Short mmCIF file of C-alpha atoms in Angstrom, two decimals:
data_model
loop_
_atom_site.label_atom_id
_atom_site.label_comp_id
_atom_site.label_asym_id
_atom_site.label_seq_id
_atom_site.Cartn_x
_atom_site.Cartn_y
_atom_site.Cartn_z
CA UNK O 268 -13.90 9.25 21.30
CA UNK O 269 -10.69 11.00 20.14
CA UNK O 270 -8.94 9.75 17.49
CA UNK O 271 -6.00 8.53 19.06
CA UNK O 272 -8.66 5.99 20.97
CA UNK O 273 -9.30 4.16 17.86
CA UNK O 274 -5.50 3.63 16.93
CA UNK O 275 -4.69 0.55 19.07
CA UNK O 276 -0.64 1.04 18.08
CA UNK O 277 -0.78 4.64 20.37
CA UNK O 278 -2.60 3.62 23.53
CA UNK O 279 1.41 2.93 25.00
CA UNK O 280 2.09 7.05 24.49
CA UNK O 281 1.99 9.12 27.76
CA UNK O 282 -1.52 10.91 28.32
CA UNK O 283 0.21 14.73 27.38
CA UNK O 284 1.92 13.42 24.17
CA UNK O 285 -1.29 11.44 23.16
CA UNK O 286 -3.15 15.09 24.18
CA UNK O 287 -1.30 16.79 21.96
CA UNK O 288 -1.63 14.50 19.02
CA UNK O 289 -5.57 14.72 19.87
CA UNK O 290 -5.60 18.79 18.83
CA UNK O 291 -4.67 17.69 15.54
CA UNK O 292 -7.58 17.41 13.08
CA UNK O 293 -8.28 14.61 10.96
CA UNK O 294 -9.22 15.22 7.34
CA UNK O 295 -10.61 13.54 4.48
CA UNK O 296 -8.57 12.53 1.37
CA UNK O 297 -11.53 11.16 -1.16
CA UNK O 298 -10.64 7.91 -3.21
CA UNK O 299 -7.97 9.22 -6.04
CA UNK O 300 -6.37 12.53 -3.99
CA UNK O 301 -2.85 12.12 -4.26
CA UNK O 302 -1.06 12.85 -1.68
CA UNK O 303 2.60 13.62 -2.90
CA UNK O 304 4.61 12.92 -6.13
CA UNK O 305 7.91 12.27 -6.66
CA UNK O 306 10.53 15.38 -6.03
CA UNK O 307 7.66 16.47 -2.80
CA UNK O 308 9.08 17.24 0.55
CA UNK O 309 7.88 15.17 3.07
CA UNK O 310 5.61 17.24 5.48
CA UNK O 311 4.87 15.42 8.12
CA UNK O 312 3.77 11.55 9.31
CA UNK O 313 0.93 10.04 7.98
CA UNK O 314 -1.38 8.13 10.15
CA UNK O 315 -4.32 6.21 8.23
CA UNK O 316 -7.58 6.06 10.58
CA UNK O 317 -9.67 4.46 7.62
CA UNK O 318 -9.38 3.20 4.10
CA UNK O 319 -6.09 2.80 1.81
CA UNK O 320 -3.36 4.12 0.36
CA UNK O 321 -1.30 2.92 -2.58
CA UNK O 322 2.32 3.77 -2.99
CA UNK O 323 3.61 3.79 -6.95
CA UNK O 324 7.08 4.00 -8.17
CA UNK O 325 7.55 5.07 -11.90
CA UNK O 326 10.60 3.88 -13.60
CA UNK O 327 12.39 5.43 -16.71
CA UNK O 328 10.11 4.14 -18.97
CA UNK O 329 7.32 5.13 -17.12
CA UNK O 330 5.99 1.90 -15.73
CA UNK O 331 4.37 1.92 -12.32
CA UNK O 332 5.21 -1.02 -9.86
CA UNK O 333 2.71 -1.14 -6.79
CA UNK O 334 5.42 -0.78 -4.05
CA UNK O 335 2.85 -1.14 -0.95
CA UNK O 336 -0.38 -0.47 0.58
CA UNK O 337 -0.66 1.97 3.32
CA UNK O 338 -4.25 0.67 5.86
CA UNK O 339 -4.99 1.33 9.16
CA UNK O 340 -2.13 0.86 11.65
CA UNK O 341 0.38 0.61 8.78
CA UNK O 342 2.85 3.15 7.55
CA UNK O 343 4.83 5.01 4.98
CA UNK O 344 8.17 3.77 4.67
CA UNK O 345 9.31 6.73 2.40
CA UNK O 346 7.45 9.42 4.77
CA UNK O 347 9.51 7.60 7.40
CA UNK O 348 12.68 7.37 5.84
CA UNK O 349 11.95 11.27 4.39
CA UNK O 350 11.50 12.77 8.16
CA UNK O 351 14.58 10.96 9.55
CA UNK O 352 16.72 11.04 6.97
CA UNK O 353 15.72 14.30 4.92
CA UNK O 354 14.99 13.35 1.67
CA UNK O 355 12.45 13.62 -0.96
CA UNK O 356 10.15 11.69 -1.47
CA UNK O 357 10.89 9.04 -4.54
CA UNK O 358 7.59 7.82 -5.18
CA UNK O 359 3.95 8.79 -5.78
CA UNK O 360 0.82 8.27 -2.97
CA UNK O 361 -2.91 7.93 -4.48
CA UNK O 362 -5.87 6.94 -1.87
CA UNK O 363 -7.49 3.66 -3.46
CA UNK O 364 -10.52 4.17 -1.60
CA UNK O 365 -12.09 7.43 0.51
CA UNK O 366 -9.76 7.83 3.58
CA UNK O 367 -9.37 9.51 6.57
CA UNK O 368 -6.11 10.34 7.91
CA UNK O 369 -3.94 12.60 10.04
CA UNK O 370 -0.71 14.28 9.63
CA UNK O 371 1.71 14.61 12.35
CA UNK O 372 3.81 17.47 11.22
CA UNK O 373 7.55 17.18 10.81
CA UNK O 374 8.25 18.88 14.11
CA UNK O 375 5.68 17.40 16.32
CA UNK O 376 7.16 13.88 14.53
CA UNK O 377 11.01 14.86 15.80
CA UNK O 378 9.74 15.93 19.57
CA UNK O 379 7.81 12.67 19.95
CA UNK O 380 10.51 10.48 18.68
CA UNK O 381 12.55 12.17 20.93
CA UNK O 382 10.80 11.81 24.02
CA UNK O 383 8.31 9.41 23.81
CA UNK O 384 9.47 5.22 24.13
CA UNK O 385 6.26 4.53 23.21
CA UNK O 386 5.82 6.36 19.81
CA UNK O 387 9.24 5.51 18.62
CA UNK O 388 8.45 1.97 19.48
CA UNK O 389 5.14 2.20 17.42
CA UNK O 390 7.36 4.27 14.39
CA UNK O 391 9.79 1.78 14.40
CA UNK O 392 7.68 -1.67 14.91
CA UNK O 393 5.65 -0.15 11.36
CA UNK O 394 9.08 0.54 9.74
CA UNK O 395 10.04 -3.13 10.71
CA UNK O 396 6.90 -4.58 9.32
CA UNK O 397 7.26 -2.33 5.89
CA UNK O 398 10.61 -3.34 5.26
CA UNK O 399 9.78 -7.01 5.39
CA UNK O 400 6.53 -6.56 3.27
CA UNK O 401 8.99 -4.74 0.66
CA UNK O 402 11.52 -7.58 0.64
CA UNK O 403 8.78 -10.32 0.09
CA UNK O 404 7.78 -7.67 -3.21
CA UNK O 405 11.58 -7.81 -4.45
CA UNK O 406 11.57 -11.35 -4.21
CA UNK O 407 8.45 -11.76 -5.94
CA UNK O 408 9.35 -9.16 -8.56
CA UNK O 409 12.79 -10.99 -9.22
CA UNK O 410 11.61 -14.53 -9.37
CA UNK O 411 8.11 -15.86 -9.36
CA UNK O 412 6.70 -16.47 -12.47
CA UNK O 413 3.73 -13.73 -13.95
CA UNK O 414 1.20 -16.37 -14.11
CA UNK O 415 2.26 -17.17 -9.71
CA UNK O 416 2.07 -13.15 -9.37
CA UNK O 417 -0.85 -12.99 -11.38
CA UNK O 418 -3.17 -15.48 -9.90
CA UNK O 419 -2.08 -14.41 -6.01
CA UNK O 420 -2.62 -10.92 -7.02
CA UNK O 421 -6.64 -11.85 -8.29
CA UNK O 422 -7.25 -13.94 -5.15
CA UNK O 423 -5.86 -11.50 -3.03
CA UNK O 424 -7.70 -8.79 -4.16
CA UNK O 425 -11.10 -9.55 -5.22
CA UNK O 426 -14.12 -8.35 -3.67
CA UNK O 427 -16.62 -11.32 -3.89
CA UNK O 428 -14.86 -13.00 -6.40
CA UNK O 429 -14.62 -9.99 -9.13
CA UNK O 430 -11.54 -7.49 -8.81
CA UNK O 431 -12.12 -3.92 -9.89
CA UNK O 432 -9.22 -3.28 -11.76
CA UNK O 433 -8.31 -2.71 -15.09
CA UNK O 434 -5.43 -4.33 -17.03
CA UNK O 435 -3.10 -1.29 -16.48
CA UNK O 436 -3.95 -1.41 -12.69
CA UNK O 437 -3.16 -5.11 -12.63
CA UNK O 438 -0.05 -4.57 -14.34
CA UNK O 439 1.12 -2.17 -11.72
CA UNK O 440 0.06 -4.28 -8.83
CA UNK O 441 2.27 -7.28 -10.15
CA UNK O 442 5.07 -5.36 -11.52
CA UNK O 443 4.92 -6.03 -15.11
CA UNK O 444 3.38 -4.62 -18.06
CA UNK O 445 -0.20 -4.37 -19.04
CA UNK O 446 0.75 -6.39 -22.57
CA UNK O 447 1.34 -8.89 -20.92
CA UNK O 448 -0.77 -9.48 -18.42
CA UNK O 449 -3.22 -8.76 -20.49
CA UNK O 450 -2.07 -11.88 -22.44
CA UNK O 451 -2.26 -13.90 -19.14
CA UNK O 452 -5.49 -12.50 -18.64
CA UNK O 453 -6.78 -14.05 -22.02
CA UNK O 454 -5.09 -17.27 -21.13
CA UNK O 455 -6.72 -17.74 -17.97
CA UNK O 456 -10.23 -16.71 -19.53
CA UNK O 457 -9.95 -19.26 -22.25
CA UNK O 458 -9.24 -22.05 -19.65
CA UNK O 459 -12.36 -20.77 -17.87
CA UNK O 460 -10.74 -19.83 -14.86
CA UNK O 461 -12.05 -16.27 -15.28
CA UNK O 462 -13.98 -14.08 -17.09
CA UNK O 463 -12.91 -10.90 -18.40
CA UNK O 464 -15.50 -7.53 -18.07
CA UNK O 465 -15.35 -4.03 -19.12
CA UNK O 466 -12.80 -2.91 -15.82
CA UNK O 467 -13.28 -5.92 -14.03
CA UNK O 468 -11.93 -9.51 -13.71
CA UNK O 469 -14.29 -12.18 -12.35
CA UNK O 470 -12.98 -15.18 -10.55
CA UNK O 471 -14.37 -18.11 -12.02
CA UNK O 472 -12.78 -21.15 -10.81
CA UNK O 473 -10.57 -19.97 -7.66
CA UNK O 474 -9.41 -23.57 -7.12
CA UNK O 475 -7.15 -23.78 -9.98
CA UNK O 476 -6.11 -19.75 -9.49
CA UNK O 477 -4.78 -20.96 -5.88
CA UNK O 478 -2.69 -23.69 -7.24
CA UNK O 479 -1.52 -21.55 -9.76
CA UNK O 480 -0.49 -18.92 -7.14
CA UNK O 481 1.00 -21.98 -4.84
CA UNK O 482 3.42 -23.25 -7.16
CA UNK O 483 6.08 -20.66 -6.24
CA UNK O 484 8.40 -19.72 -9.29
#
């Protein structure tokens, strides 16, 4: 199968433009590659056929805020906003887990969004969907409580009830700094509601995490 076939969002593109996209090669990015910093060009459009991306802004003081997750049949808002509009790119791309993916250089990109309904729709529809995901983060960010971010952030992301993250990487996810979650961390562990672990958080009483998470700001 080609690897257009297993992207559902491109089956709408006419058979010669989805050709074309087919002689491009997919590569592998291995879990940590990142894939452009802040100041980069933007080089093409990135499609994700498997695993994830995490986008990172760094602020003056050098905190990271998790800005938004790039999966299969999702996109890059800056890459987006880069190729259309020309600039550079503003934040920083890491792959969170191994990842295969496919660029669509910048002039392929212009010619299809040019002539094709179908990949502009698809472009577009992903840009949509970003945008809103990146609104719900600002409204988070500017007013739900740490311990609300905190909580949805652990339930959300846990892998059989233990996230893989350390304090740092939790911090970044949530927006805040790693003082202080750490300090919500120890909270929650000396209610019992987790456990803490060397690079790891187990979920220990879920229950009380999603109430925590539910009660808004």
């Amino acid at each position: 199968m080609t690897w257009t076939g297993t992207a559902p969002a491109l089956a709408t593109l006419a058979p010669e433009n989805r050709a074309a996209l087919d002689r491009l090669a997919p590569f592998a990015a291995p879990r940590g590659t990142v894939l452009f910093r802040p100041g980069d060009s933007v080089e093409g459009f990135v499609i994700v056929l498997s695993g994830r991306i995490d986008v990172f802004l760094t602020g003056p003081t050098g905190r990271d805020i998790l800005l938004y997750a790039v999966e299969p049949g999702q996109s890059c808002i800056q890459s987006t906003l880069g190729l259309l509009g020309g600039d550079d790119y503003s934040g920083e791309a890491v792959t969170r887990s191994d990842c295969r993916l496919v660029l669509i250089p910048r002039g392929v990109f212009l010619s299809l969004m040019g002539r094709d309904e179908g990949f502009r729709t698809f472009v577009f529809h992903a840009f949509a969907q970003r945008m809103q995901s990146m609104m719900h983060l600002l409204e988070k960010v500017a007013f739900q409580r740490i311990e609300c971010r905190l909580a949805e952030t652990l339930l959300q992301r846990a892998e059989n009830g233990v996230l893989h993250a350390t304090h740092a990487e939790i911090a970044t996810m949530i927006g805040s700094a790693r003082e202080v979650v750490s300090r919500r961390l120890d909270a929650f562990s000396r209610r019992g509601i987790v456990a803490l672990e060397r690079g790891n958080v187990r979920l220990l009483d879920e229950a009380t995490l999603r109430g925590i998470a539910d009660t808004g700001g």
